One Martini backbone bead per residue (centre of mass of N, CA, C, O) as a GRO file, in nm:
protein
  322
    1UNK     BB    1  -7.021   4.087  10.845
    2UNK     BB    2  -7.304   3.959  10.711
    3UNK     BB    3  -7.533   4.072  10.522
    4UNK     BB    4  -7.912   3.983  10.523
    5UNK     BB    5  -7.931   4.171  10.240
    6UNK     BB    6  -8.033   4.329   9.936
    7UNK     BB    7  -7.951   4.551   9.650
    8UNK     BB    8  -8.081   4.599   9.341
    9UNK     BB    9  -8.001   4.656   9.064
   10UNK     BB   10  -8.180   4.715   8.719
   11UNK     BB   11  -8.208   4.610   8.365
   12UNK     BB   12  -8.381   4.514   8.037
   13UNK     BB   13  -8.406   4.539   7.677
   14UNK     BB   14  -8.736   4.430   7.594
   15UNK     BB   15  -8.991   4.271   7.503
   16UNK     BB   16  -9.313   4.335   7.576
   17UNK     BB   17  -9.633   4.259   7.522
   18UNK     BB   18  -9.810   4.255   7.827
   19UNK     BB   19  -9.744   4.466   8.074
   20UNK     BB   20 -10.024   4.429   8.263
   21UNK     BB   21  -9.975   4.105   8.285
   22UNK     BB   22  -9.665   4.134   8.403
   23UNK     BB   23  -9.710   4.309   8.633
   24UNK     BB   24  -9.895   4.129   8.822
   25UNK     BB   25  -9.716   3.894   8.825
   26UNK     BB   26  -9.451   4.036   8.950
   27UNK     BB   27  -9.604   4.156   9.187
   28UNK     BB   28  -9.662   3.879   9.316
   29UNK     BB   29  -9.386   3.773   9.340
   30UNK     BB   30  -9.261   4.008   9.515
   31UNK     BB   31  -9.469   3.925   9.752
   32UNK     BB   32  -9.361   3.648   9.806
   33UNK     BB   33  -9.038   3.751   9.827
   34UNK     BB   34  -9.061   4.019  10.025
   35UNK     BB   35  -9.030   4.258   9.810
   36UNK     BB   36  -8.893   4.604   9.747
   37UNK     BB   37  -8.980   4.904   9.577
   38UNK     BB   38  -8.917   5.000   9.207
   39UNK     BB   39  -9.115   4.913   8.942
   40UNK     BB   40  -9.057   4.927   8.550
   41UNK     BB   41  -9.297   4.863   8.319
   42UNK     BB   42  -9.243   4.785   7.926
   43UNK     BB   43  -9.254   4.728   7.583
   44UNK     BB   44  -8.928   4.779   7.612
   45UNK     BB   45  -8.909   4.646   7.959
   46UNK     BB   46  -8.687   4.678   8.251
   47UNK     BB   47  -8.709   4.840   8.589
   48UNK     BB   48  -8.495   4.842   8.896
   49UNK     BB   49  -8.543   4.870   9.279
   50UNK     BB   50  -8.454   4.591   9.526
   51UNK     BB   51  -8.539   4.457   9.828
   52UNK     BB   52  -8.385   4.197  10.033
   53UNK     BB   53  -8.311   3.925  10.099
   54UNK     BB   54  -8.089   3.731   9.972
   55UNK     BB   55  -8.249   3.454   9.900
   56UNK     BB   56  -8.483   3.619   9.767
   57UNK     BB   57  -8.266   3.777   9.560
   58UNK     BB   58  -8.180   3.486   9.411
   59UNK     BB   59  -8.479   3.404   9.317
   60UNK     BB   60  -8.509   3.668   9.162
   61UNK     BB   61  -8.288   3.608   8.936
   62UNK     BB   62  -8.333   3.331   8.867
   63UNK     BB   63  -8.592   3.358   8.726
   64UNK     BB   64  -8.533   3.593   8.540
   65UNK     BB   65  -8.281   3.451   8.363
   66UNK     BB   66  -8.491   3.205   8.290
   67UNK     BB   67  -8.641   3.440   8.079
   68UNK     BB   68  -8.526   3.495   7.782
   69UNK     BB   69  -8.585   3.791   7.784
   70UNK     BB   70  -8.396   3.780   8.094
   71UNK     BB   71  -8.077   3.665   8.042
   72UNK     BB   72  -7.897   3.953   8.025
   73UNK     BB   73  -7.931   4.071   8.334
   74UNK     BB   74  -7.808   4.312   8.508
   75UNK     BB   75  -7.690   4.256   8.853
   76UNK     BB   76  -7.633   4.515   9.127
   77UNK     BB   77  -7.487   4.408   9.424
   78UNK     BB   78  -7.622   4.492   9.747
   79UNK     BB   79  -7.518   4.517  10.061
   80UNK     BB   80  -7.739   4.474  10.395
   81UNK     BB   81  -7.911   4.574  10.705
   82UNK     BB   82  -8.169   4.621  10.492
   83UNK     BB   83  -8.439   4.766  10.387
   84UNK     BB   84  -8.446   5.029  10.122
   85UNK     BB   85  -8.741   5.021  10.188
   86UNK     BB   86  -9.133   5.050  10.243
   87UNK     BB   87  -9.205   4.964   9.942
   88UNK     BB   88  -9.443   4.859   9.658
   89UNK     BB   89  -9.375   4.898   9.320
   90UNK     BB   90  -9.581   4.796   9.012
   91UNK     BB   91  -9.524   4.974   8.684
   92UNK     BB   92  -9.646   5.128   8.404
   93UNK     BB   93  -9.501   5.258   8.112
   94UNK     BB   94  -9.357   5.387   7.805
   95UNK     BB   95  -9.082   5.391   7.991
   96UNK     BB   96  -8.808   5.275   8.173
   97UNK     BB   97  -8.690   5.580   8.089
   98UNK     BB   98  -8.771   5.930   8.073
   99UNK     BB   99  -8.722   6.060   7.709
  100UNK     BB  100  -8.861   6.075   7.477
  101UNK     BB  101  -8.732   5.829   7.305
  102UNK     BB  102  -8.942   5.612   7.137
  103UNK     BB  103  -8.741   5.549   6.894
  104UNK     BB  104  -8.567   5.391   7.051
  105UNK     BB  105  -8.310   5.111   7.029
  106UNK     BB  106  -8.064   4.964   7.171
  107UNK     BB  107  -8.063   4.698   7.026
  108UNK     BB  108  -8.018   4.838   6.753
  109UNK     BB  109  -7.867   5.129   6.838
  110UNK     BB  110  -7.541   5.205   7.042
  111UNK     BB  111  -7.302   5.232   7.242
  112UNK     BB  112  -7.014   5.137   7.353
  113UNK     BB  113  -6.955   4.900   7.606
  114UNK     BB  114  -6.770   4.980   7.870
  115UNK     BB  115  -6.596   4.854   8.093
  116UNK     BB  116  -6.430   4.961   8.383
  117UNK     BB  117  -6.156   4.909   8.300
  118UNK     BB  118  -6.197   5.066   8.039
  119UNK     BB  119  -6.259   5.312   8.099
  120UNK     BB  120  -6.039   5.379   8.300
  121UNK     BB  121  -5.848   5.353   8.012
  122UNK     BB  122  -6.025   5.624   7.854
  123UNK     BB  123  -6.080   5.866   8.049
  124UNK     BB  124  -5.785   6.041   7.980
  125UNK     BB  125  -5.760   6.090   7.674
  126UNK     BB  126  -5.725   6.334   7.416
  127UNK     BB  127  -5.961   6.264   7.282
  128UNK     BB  128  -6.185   6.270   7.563
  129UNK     BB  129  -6.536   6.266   7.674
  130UNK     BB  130  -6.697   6.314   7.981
  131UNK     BB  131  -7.072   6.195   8.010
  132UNK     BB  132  -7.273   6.317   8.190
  133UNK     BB  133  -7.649   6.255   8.196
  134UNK     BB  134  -7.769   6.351   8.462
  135UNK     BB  135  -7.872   6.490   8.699
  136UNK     BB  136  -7.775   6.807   8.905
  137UNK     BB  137  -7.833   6.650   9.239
  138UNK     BB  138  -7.635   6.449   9.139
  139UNK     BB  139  -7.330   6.589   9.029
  140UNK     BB  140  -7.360   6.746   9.315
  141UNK     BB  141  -7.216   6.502   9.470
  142UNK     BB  142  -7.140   6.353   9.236
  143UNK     BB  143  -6.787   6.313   8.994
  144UNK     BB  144  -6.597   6.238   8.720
  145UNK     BB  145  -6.306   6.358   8.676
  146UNK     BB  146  -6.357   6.603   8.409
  147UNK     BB  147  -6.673   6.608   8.402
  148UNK     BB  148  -6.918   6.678   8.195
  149UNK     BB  149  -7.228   6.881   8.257
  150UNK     BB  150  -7.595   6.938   8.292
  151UNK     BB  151  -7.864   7.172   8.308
  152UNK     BB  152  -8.067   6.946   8.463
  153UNK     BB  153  -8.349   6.784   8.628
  154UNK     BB  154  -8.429   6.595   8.398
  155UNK     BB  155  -8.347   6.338   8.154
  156UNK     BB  156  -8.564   6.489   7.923
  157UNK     BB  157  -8.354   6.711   7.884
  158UNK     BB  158  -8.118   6.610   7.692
  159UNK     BB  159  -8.162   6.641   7.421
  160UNK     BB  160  -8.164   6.992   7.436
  161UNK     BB  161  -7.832   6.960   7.417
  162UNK     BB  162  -7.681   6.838   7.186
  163UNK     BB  163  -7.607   7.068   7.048
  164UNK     BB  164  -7.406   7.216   7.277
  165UNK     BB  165  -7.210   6.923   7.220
  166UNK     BB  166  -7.162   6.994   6.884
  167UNK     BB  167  -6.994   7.230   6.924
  168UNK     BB  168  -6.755   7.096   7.128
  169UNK     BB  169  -6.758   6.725   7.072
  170UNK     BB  170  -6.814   6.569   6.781
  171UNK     BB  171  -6.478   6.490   6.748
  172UNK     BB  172  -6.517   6.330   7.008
  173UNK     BB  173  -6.475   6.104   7.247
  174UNK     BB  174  -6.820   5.981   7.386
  175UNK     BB  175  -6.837   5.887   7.758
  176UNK     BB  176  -7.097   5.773   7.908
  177UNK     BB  177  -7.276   5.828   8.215
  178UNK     BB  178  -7.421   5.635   8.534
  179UNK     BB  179  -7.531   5.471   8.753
  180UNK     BB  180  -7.638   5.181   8.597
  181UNK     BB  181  -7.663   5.276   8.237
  182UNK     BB  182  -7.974   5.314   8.114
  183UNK     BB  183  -7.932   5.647   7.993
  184UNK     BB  184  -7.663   5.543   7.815
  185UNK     BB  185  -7.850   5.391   7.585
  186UNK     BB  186  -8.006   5.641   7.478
  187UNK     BB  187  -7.811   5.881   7.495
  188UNK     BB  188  -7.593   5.723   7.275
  189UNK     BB  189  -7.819   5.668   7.061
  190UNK     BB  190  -7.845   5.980   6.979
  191UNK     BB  191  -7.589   6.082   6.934
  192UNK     BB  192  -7.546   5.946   6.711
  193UNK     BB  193  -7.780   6.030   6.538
  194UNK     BB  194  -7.689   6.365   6.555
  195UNK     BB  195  -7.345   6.243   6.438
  196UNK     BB  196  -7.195   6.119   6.614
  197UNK     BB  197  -6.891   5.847   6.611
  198UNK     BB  198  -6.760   5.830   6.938
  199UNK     BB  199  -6.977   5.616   7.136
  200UNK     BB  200  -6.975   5.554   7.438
  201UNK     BB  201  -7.027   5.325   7.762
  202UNK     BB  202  -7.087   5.228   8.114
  203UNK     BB  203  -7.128   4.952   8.207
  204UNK     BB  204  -7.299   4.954   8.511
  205UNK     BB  205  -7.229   5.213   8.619
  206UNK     BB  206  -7.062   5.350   8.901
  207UNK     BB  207  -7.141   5.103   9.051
  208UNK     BB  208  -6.945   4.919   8.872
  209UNK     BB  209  -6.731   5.034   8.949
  210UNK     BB  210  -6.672   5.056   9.199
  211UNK     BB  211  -6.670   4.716   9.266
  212UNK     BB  212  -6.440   4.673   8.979
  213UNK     BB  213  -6.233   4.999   8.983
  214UNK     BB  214  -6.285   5.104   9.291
  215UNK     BB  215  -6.367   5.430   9.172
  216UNK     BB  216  -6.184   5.603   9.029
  217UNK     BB  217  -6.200   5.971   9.035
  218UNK     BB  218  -6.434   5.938   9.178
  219UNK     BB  219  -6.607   6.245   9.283
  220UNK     BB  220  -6.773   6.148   9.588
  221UNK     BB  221  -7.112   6.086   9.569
  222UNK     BB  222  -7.386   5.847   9.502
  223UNK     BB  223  -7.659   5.854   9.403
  224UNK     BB  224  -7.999   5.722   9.548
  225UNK     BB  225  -8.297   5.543   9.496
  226UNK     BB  226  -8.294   5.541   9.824
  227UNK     BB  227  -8.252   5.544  10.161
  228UNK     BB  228  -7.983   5.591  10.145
  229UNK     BB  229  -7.886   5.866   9.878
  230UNK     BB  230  -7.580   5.736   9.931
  231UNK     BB  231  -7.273   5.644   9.826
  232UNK     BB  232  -6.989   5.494   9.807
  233UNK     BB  233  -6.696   5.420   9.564
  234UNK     BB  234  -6.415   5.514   9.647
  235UNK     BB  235  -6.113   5.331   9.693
  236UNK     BB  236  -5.873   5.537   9.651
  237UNK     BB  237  -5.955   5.820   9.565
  238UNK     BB  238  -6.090   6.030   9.787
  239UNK     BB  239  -6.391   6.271   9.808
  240UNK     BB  240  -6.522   6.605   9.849
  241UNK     BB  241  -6.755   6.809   9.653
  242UNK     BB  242  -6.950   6.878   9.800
  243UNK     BB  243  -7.188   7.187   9.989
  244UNK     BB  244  -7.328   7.361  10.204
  245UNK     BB  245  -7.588   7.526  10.147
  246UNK     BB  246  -7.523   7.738  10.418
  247UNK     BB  247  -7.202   7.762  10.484
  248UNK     BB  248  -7.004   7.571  10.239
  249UNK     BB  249  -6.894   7.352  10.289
  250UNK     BB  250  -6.779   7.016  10.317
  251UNK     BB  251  -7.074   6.804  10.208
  252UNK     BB  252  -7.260   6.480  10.172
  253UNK     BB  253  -7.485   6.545  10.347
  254UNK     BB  254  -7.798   6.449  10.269
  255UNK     BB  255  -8.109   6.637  10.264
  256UNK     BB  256  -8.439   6.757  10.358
  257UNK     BB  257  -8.606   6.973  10.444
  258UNK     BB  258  -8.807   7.037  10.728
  259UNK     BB  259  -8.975   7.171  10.503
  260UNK     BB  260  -9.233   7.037  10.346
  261UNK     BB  261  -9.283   7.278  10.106
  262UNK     BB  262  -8.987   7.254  10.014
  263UNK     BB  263  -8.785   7.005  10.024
  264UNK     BB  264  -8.485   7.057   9.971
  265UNK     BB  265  -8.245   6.828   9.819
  266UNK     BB  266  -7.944   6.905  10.026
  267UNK     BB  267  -7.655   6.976  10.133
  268UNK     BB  268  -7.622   6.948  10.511
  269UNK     BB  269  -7.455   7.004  10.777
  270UNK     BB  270  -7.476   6.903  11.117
  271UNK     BB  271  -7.428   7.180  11.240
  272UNK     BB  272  -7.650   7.347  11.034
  273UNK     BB  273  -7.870   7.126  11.123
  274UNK     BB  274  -7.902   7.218  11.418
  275UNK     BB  275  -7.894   7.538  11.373
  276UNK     BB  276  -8.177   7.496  11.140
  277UNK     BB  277  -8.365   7.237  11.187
  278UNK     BB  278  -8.319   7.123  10.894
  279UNK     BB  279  -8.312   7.359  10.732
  280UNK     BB  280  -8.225   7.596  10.480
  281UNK     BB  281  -8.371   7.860  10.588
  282UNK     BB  282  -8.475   8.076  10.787
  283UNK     BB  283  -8.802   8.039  10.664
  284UNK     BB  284  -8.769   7.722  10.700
  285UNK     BB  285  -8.748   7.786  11.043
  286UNK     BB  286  -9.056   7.935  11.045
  287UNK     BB  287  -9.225   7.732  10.994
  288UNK     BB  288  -9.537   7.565  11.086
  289UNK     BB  289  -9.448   7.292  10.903
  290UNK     BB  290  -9.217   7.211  11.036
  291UNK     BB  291  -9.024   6.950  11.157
  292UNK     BB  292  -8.870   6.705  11.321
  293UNK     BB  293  -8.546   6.717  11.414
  294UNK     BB  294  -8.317   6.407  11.410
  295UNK     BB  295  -8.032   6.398  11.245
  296UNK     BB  296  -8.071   6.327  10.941
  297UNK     BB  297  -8.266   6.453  10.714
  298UNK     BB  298  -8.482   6.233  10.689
  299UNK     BB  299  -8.861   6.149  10.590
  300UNK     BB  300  -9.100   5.902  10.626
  301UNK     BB  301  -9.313   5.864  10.503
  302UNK     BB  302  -9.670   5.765  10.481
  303UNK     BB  303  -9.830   5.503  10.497
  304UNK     BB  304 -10.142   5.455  10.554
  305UNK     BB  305 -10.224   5.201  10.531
  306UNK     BB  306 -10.039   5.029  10.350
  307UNK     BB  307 -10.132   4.828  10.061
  308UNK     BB  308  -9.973   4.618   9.773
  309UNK     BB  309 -10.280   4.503   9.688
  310UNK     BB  310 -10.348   4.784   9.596
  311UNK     BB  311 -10.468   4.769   9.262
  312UNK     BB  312 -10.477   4.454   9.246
  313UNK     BB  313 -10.550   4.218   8.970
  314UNK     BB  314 -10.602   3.949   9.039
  315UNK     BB  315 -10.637   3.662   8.917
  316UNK     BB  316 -10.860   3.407   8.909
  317UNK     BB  317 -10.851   3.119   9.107
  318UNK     BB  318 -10.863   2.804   9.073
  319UNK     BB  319 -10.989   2.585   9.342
  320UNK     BB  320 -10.832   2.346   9.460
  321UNK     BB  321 -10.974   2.037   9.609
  322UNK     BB  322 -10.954   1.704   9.784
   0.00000   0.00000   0.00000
């Protein structure tokens, strides 16, 4: 049965002379195109995800690959039977994802970026490490089989860790891996920077491993940033690695607490969210303002008559009439 929608992923490291008249212009268009989603553009370039009808999803890939700027960018394209969003934001910012490195341009100076297959044939080799670069909440539901991780809670942490892998790692062939490929950008390019001399990256990360190379040795699900949550990766050997917060078992059920003041997102299996009303322990299962739970541990925002055209300064156009 074909799904009549889209949801991309992409990114794209190129010059924007004016992100703020960029932002606008585009975010016009995703309006135009009834895409929903999470669009950050910057003077370094452009990140995004999301989705639309396919037919929607096709001339938006194909608008942008007509630009000069966005001729290159890779996007990584799953069906879906619905929206993965619920809402459209197109901001700018001073980074297409946030590390605090900006001094750093992938365009000049990057990790070797190795296709799914070339990965999949060089991440078992013993002189490689394997290095997943994402945060903790990210990498504690899946990860791939004896790949190192670092104790960081967001990406913009990954600097401060540099020091603690040239003590282990300096002199290893070093291949980094995220979701779709982006923070292995500048996290490679740090890593040269830093001294590192045999740096790769997984380009189109774990999703494009999983759609190319079946997802070999992924084990777990991949975290994602839409309604999803969790998508599956291996078609090969698949397993399951995350635990139940509550009482530990083998579980990659995501969910977030059901006490809004906790809101704490980790696995917790069907039988404990039932007998725990969604809650993560006895405390936020007696919270005055726990949620009602439905059975998924999913809690939709309240969109309070969100309107996509708030805070758009749409530019003025002469009327013209016949």
């Amino acid at each position: 049965m074909n799904k009549p929608y889209s949801i991309l992923l992409y990114y794209c490291y190129t010059p924007i002379a004016d992100p703020e008249a960029f932002r606008e212009e585009h975010h016009l268009f995703c309006l135009e195109l009834n895409m929903l989603g999470r669009i950050i553009v910057s003077k370094e370039g452009l990140n995004g995800t999301v989705s639309g009808l396919k037919e929607d999803c096709e001339k938006y890939m194909q608008t942008l690959k007509a630009d000069p700027r966005f001729s290159n960018i890779d996007f990584k394209v799953d069906a879906s039977e619905e929206h993965a969003f619920t809402k459209l934001h197109v901001r700018t910012k001073a980074e297409i994802v946030h590390s605090g490195l900006l001094h750093i341009n992938p365009n000049v100076r990057t990790g070797i970026h190795l296709t799914p297959k070339e990965f999949r044939e060089m991440k078992d080799q013993q002189d490689v490490v394997v290095l997943d670069v994402r945060s903790d909440y990210e990498y504690s539901l899946g990860r791939f089989k004896n790949a190192v991780t670092l104790n960081i809670e967001n990406f913009r942490e990954f600097p401060e860790k540099v020091d603690e892998l040239k003590e282990k790692y300096k002199d290893k062939k070093i291949l980094t891996y995220c979701t779709g490929g982006i923070k292995c950008e500048k996290a490679s390019a740090f890593l040269l920077e830093q001294g590192f001399e045999n740096v790769y990256q997984l380009h189109g990360g774990i999703i494009k491993y999983g759609m190319e190379a079946g997802g070999e040795d992924f084990e777990g699900k991949c975290y994602v940033f839409d309604n999803r949550v969790a998508v599956d990766v291996n078609k090969v050997n698949p397993t399951v690695i995350s635990t139940c917060h509550v009482c530990g078992t083998n579980s990659d059920r995501m969910v977030n607490c059901a006490n809004p003041v906790c809101n704490l997102h980790v696995p917790i299996c069907e039988k404990c969210g039932v007998e725990m009303e969604g809650a993560c322990s006895a405390e936020c299962k007696e919270h005055p303002e726990k949620r009602p739970y439905d059975g998924t541990g999913y809690y939709q925002k309240e969109l309070n008559g969100y309107n996509p055209l708030k805070g758009f300064n749409r530019r003025k156009t002469k009327q013209v009439t016949e």
